[in-house]
Every structure is written in structure tokens, then in C-alpha cells.
Coordinates of C-alpha atoms in Angstrom, one line a residue:
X30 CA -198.0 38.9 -14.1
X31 CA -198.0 35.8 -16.1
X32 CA -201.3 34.0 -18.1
X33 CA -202.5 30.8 -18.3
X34 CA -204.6 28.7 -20.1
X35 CA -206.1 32.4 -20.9
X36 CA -205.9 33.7 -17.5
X37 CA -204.2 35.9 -16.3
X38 CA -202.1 35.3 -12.6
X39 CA -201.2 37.9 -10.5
X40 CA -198.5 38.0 -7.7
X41 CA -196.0 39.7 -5.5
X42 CA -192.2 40.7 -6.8
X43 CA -188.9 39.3 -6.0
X44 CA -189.1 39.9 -2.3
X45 CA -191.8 37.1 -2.2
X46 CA -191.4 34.1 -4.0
X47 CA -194.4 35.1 -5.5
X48 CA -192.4 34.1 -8.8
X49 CA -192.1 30.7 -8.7
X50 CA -195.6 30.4 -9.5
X51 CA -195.5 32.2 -12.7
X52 CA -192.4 30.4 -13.9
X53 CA -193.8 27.1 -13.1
X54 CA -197.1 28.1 -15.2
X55 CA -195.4 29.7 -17.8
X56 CA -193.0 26.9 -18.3
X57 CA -195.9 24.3 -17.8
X58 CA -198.0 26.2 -20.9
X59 CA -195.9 24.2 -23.2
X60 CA -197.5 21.0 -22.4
X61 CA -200.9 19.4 -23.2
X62 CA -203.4 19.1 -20.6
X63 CA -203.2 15.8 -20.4
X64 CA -199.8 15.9 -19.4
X65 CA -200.9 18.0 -16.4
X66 CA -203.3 16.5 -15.0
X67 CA -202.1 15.8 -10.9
X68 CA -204.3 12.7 -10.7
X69 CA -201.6 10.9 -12.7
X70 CA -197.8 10.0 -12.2
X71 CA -196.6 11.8 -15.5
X72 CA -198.9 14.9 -14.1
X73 CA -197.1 15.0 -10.7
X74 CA -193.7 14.7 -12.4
X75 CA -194.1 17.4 -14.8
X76 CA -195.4 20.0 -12.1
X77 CA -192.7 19.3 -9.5
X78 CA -190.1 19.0 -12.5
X79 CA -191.5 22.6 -13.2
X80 CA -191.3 23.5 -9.4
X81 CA -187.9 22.4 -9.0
X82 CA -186.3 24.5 -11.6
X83 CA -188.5 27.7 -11.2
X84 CA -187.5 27.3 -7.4
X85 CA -183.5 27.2 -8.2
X86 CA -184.1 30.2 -9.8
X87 CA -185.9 31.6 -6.6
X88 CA -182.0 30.7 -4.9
X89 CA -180.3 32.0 -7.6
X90 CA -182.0 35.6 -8.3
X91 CA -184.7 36.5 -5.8
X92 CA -184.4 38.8 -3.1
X93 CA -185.3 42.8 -2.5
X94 CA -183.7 44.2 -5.3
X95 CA -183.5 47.9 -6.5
X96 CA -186.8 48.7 -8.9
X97 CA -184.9 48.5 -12.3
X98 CA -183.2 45.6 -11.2
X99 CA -186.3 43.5 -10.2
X100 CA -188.0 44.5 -13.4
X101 CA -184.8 43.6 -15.6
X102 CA -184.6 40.0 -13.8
X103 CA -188.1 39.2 -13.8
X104 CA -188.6 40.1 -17.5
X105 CA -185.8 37.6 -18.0
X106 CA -187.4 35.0 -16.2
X107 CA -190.4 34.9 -17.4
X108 CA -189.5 35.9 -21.1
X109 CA -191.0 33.1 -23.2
X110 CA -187.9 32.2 -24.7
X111 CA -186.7 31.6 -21.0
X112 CA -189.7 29.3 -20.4
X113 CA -189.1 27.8 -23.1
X114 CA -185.9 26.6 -22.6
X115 CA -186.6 25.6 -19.1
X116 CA -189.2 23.6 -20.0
X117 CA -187.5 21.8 -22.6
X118 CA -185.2 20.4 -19.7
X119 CA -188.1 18.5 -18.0
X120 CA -187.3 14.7 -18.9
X121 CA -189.1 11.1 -18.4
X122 CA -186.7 10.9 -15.3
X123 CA -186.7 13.1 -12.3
X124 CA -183.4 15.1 -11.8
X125 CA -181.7 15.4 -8.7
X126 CA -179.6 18.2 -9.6
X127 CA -179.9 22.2 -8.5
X128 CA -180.0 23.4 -11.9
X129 CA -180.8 27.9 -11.9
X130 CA -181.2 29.0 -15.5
X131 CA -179.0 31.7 -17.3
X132 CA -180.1 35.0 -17.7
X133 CA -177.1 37.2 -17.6
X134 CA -175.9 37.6 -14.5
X135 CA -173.9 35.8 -12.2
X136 CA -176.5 32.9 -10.3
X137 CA -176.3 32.4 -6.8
X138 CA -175.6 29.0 -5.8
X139 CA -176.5 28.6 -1.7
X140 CA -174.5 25.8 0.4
X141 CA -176.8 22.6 -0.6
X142 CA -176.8 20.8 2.9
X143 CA -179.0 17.5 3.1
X144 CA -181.1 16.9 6.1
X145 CA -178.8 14.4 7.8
X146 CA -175.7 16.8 7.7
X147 CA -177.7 19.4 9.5
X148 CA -176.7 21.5 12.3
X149 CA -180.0 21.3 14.7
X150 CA -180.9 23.8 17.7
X151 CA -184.6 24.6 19.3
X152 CA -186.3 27.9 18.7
X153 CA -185.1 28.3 14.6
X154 CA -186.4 27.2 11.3
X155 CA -190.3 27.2 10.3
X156 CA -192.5 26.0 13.3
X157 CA -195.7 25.7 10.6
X158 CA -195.2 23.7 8.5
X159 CA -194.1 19.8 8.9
X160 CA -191.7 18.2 6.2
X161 CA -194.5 16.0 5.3
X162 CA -196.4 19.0 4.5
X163 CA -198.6 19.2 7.9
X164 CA -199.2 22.4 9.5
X165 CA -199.5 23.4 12.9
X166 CA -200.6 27.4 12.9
X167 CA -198.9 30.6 13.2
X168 CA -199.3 31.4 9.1
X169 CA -202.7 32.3 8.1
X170 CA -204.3 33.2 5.2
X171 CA -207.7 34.8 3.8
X172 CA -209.6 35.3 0.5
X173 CA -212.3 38.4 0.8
X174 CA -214.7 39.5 -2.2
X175 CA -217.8 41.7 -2.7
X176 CA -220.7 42.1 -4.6
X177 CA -218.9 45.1 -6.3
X178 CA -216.0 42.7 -7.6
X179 CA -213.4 43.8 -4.6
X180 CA -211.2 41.1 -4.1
X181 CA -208.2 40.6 -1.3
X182 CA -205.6 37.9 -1.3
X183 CA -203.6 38.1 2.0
X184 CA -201.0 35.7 4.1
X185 CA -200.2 37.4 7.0
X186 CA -197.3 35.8 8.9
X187 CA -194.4 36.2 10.9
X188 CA -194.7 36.5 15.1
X189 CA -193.6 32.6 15.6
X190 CA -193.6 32.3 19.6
X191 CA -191.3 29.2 19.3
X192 CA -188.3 31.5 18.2
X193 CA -189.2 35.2 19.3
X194 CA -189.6 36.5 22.1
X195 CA -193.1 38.6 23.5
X196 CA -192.7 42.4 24.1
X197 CA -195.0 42.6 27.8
X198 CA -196.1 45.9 27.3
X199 CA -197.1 45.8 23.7
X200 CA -198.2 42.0 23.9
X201 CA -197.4 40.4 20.9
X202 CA -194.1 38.8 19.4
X203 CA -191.4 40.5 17.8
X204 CA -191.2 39.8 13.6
X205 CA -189.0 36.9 12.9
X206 CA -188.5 36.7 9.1
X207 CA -185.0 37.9 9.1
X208 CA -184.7 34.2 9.7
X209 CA -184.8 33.7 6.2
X210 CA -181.6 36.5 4.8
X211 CA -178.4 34.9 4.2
X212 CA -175.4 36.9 5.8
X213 CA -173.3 35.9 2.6
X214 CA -172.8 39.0 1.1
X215 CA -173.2 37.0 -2.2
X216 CA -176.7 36.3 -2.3
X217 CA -179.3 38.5 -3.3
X218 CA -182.0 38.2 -0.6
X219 CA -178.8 38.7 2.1
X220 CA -179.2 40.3 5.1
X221 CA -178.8 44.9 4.8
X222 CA -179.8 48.0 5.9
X223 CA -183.0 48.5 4.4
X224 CA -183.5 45.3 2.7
X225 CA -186.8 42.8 3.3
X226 CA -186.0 39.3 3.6
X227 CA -187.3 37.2 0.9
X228 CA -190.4 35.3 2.4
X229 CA -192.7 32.6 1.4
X230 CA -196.0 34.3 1.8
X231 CA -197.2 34.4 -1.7
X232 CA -201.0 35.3 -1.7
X233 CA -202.3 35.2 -5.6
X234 CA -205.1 36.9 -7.6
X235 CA -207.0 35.5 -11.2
X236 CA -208.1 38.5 -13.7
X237 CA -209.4 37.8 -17.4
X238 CA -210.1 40.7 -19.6
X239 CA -208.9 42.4 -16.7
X240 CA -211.4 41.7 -14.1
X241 CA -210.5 40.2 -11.0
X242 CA -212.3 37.1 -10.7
X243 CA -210.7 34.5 -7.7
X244 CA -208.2 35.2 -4.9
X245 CA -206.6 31.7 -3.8
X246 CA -203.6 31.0 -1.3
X247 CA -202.5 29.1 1.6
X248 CA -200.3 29.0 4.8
X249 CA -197.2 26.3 4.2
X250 CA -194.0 28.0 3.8
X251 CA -191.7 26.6 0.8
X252 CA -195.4 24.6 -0.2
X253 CA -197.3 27.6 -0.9
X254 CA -196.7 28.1 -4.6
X255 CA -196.6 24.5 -4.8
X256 CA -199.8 23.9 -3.5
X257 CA -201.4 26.8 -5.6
X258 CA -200.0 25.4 -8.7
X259 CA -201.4 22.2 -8.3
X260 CA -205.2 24.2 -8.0
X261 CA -204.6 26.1 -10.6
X262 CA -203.8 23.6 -13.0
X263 CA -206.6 21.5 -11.8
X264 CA -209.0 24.6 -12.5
X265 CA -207.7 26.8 -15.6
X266 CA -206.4 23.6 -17.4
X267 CA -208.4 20.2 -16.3
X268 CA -212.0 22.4 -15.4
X269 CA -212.3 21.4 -11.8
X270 CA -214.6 22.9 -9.7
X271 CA -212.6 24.9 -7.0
X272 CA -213.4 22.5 -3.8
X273 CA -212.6 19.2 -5.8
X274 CA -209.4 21.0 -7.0
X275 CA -208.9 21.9 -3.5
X276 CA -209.7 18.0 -1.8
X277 CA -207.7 16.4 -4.6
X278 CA -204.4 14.5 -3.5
X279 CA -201.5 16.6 -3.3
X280 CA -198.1 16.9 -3.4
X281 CA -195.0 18.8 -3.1
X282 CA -190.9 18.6 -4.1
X283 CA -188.5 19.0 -1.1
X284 CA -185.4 19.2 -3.6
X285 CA -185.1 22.8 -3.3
X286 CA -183.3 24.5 -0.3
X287 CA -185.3 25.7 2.4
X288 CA -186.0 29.2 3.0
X289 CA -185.7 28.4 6.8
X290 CA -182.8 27.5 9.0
X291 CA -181.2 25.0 8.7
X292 CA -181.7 25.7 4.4
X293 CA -181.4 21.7 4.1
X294 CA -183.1 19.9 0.7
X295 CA -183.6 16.4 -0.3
X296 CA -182.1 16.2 -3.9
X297 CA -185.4 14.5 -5.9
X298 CA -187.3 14.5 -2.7
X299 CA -191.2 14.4 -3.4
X300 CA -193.6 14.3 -0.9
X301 CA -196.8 12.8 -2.0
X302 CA -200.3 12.5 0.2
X303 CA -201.4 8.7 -0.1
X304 CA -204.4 9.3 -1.3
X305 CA -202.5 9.4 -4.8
X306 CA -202.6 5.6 -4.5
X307 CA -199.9 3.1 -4.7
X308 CA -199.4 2.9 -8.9
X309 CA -199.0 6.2 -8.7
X310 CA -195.9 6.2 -6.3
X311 CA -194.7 3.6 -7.5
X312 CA -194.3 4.9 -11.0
X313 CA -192.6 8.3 -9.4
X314 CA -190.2 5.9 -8.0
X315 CA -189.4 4.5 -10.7
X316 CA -188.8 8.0 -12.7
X317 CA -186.3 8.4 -10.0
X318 CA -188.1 10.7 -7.0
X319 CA -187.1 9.7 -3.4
X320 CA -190.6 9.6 -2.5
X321 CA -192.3 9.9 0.9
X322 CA -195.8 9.3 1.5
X323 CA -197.7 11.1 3.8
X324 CA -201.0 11.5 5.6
X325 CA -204.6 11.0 3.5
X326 CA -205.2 14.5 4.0
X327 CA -201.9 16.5 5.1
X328 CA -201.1 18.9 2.7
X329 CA -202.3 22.0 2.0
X330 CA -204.5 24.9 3.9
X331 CA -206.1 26.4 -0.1
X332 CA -208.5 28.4 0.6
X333 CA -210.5 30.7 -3.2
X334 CA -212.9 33.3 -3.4
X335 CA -214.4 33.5 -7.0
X336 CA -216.3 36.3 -9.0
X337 CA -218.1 36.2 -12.0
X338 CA -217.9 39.1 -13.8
X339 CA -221.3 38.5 -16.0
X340 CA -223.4 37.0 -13.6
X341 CA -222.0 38.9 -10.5
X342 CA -222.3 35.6 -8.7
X343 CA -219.5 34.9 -5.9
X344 CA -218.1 31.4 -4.6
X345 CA -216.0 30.1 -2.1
X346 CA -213.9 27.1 -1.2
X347 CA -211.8 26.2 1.9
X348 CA -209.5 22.8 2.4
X349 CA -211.3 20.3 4.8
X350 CA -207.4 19.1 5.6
X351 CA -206.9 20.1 9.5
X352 CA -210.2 21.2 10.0
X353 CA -208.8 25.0 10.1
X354 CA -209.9 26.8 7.1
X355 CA -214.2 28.0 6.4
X356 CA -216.1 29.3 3.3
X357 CA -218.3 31.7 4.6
X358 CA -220.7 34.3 3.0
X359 CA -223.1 36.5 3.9

């Protein structure tokens, strides 16, 4: 758990990277909203500035951990003396460095291969997500809430036909996110008896005073958290309504290693729909991001459920991008 702008965010331990969200927000509480805001070059460099050192930490310490060990780590992550200092490393310029934080134990550094230098082979990696941020399937995800205040967040993923074969007399594809252990014996989400990998699905919940009142997510591997940080900034911060936060232009960092085969990152890569306009980029370039502009609408699959607590009145929103996400209701 982490709060917000008086909200608070609720996601899934260490074997997700669940995480990344609440370091991002905790270190991003340290700024004015008007340093935020996504609709401006200074807001979309202090969010993936953010992203990219709350997602070196995901290399460095995430993985299925024993109970007392997961608690110990995460309360050192998102201690606010942590967040602090990792916020006080966001600069005017974008940094191209992997830079984990400290918190007492030994940080995993994973072999930092760039996409050029890349071993390639057919039937590996993440067939759902593009590096430009499109998506093509396979993930999904879905928001549910009741009258009675009931509320699911859920990302069900996994059975990737392009790299797993069918099983004929149970019809459906074996699991494939042992994909994303590492067999160094090192790193803390490696591959052992007993262990879960650590995946991207990162499915999120909303509470104040302890009422649940939105479920959010999205398909998008490494994007997710991204993408959801983005809303929620929009929303608990700048006041958007939940579909313009959603049909706003987006964005995301690539200078992180992916959690798929072949693991390769882009050091300062930022990938930025073009919608964001042209001053914009331009001004990200000149902070020093290596950024690549993609399609109008390309990134992101959002979809929110909302409750009010006092009024008992319940909303939905879905992304127009792809044409593969609905708010329905009955």
C-alpha cells in the first residue's frame, strides 16, 4: 500500500511488479502538481525519471521472496526517507544510467544488453506488446464493481500460442511466464523449486477512508505501471475525469531491462504517442531522452471502474486505442 494525493493505492507484492507503482507515486508526492502534469515536457520527464529509478529497483530486489523477507524489503522501499532520497535524484536532464537505490542488501545488477547487441530467435520474448507501445492480444484485463461496493481488479495472462505449445486433449496452451526467471542464481526473481516468476501483471485498486472506490489496469507488459501512473496522476493530482485521463497522450521509458527475453533496454529511451505535439518532444530531446514517437493513439489498453462511497453511484471508462476495451453496465 502506498497514498497519494490522499488516496490510498493498493497492489500486488514483490512477485508482481506491482511495486513500481507505489515507488513512482510515493517518490512523485514530493513535487507540486504542476510539475506533474503529463500534458507538459517537464511533466513527462519527472514521471519517467520516477519510472526509471522505481524500475531499477524492480531488477535489483523484486522477485518471490520468503514472507519476512518481502515485508523487510518493501518497507525499505517505500520508507519515506527512501522516497525521499530517490526523488531528490530526479534532475532537469534525463539520465541514462541504471541507478537501484540502497537499502541494505546486496542490489542485483542484470546483464544491460541494448537492442542492437541482441541475440534474436522466433517463438520467445512478449508477443503483446510492441516496443512502440502497440498491443496485439493475449493479455487482458477487467475492472468489475457492484452496487454493494464490490470491486475486482484482474490481468489474466500468460498462454502466448507464439511460444507454447497447445495440450490436444485439454485444449489450451501451456503457462509461459517462466520466460521471465533468470537462471543466475544471483537474482532474486531466478528460476527454483517453488518459486513464481516475477510478472508484469499489476492489476490496482483505489480506497479512501478505507472504502474501495475504482479498480484501474491494463494489458502491456513492462507499460503497465507506466501507463497507470500516468492516470493516476492525471486523476488524484490534476482532477481529470477518468476517460480524458484515459484518451490523453501517453508515454512510456524503455531504459529499463525487459522482463522478456531478450532483457534488452534503451538507456534514456522514451517512447512518446505524437499526439504530445512537436514542442513537447522536442524539449525531451533536449533534456537528453532518445525519444521515439509513435502512433496518435498506440499506447495503452486502461480500462476504471469507480464507486462512490456517498452517493453509491458507479462509473466506468475504457481506452478507445485499438478499439478492444468497453465500459459497460447494467
Amino acid at each position: 500500500l502506498a497514498r497519494f494525493r490522499g488516496t490510498t493505492v493498493a497492489k500486488a507484492g514483490l512477485w508482481s511488479q506491482g511495486p513500481v507503482l507505489l515507488q513512482a507515486l510515493t517518490m512523485l508526492d514530493h513535487f507540486d502538481d504542476a510539475r506533474l502534469d503529463p500534458s507538459t515536457a517537464e511533466g513527462v520527464h519527472t514521471l519517467t525519471e520516477a519510472l526509471k529509478l522505481a524500475m531499477a529497483d524492480r531488477e535489483a530486489y523484486y522477485g518471490h521472496l520468503d514472507p519476512a523477507e518481502a515485508e523487510a524489503v518493501l518497507r525499505r522501499l517505500l520508507s519515506p526517507r527512501y522516497s525521499e532520497e530517490r526523488a531528490s535524484l530526479i534532475r532537469p536532464l534525463a539520465s541514462t544510467a541504471f541507478r537501484p537505490g540502497h537499502i541494505g542488501v546486496t542490489p542485483y545488477t542484470p546483464p544491460l544488453v541494448t537492442r542492437g547487441s541482441a541475440p534474436q530467435a522466433d517463438g520467445v520474448g512478449e508477443p503483446t506488446v510492441q516496443q512502440t507501445g502497440e498491443t496485439r492480444g493475449d493479455t487482458c484485463h477487467i475492472d468489475v464493481v457492484d452496487r454493494w461496493g464490490n470491486i475486482v481488479s484482474a490481468t489474466p495472462s500468460g498462454g502466448w500460442l507464439q511460444s507454447s505449445p497447445a495440450v490436444p486433449e485439454l485444449g489450451f496452451a501451456l503457462g509461459t511466464r517462466l520466460q521471465m526467471t533468470w537462471l543466475d542464481p544471483a537474482a532474486p526473481s531466478r528460476l527454483a523449486p517453488g518459486r513464481r516468476p516475477r510478472t508484469t501483471l499489476t492489476p490496482t485498486l483505489l480506497l479512501r477512508d478505507g472504502n474501495p472506490v475504482a479498480a484501474l489496469g491494463t494489458p502491456g507488459g513492462d507499460q503497465q505501471d507506466q501507463w497507470q501512473l500516468i492516470y493516476l496522476v492525471r486523476t488524484l493530482a490534476l482532477g481529470m475525469d477518468p476517460q480524458a485521463a484515459i484518451d490523453a497522450p501517453a508515454f512510456h521509458t524503455t531504459a529499463v531491462p525487459s522482463s522478456f527475453w531478450p532483457r534488452t533496454w534503451t538507456p534514456g529511451g522514451l517512447v512518446v504517442e505524437e499526439r504530445a505535439g512537436g514542442a513537447v518532444v522536442e524539449e525531451l530531446r533536449a533534456r537528453g531522452h532518445q525519444v521515439t514517437v509513435s502512433g496518435p493513439w498506440s499506447q495503452g489498453r486502461l480500462s476504471v471502474v469507480t464507486r462512490d462511497p456517498d452517493s453509491g453511484v458507479l462509473r466506468a471508462a475504457a481506452n478507445p486505442r485499438g478499439a478492444q476495451g468497453y465500459a459497460a453496465g447494467r
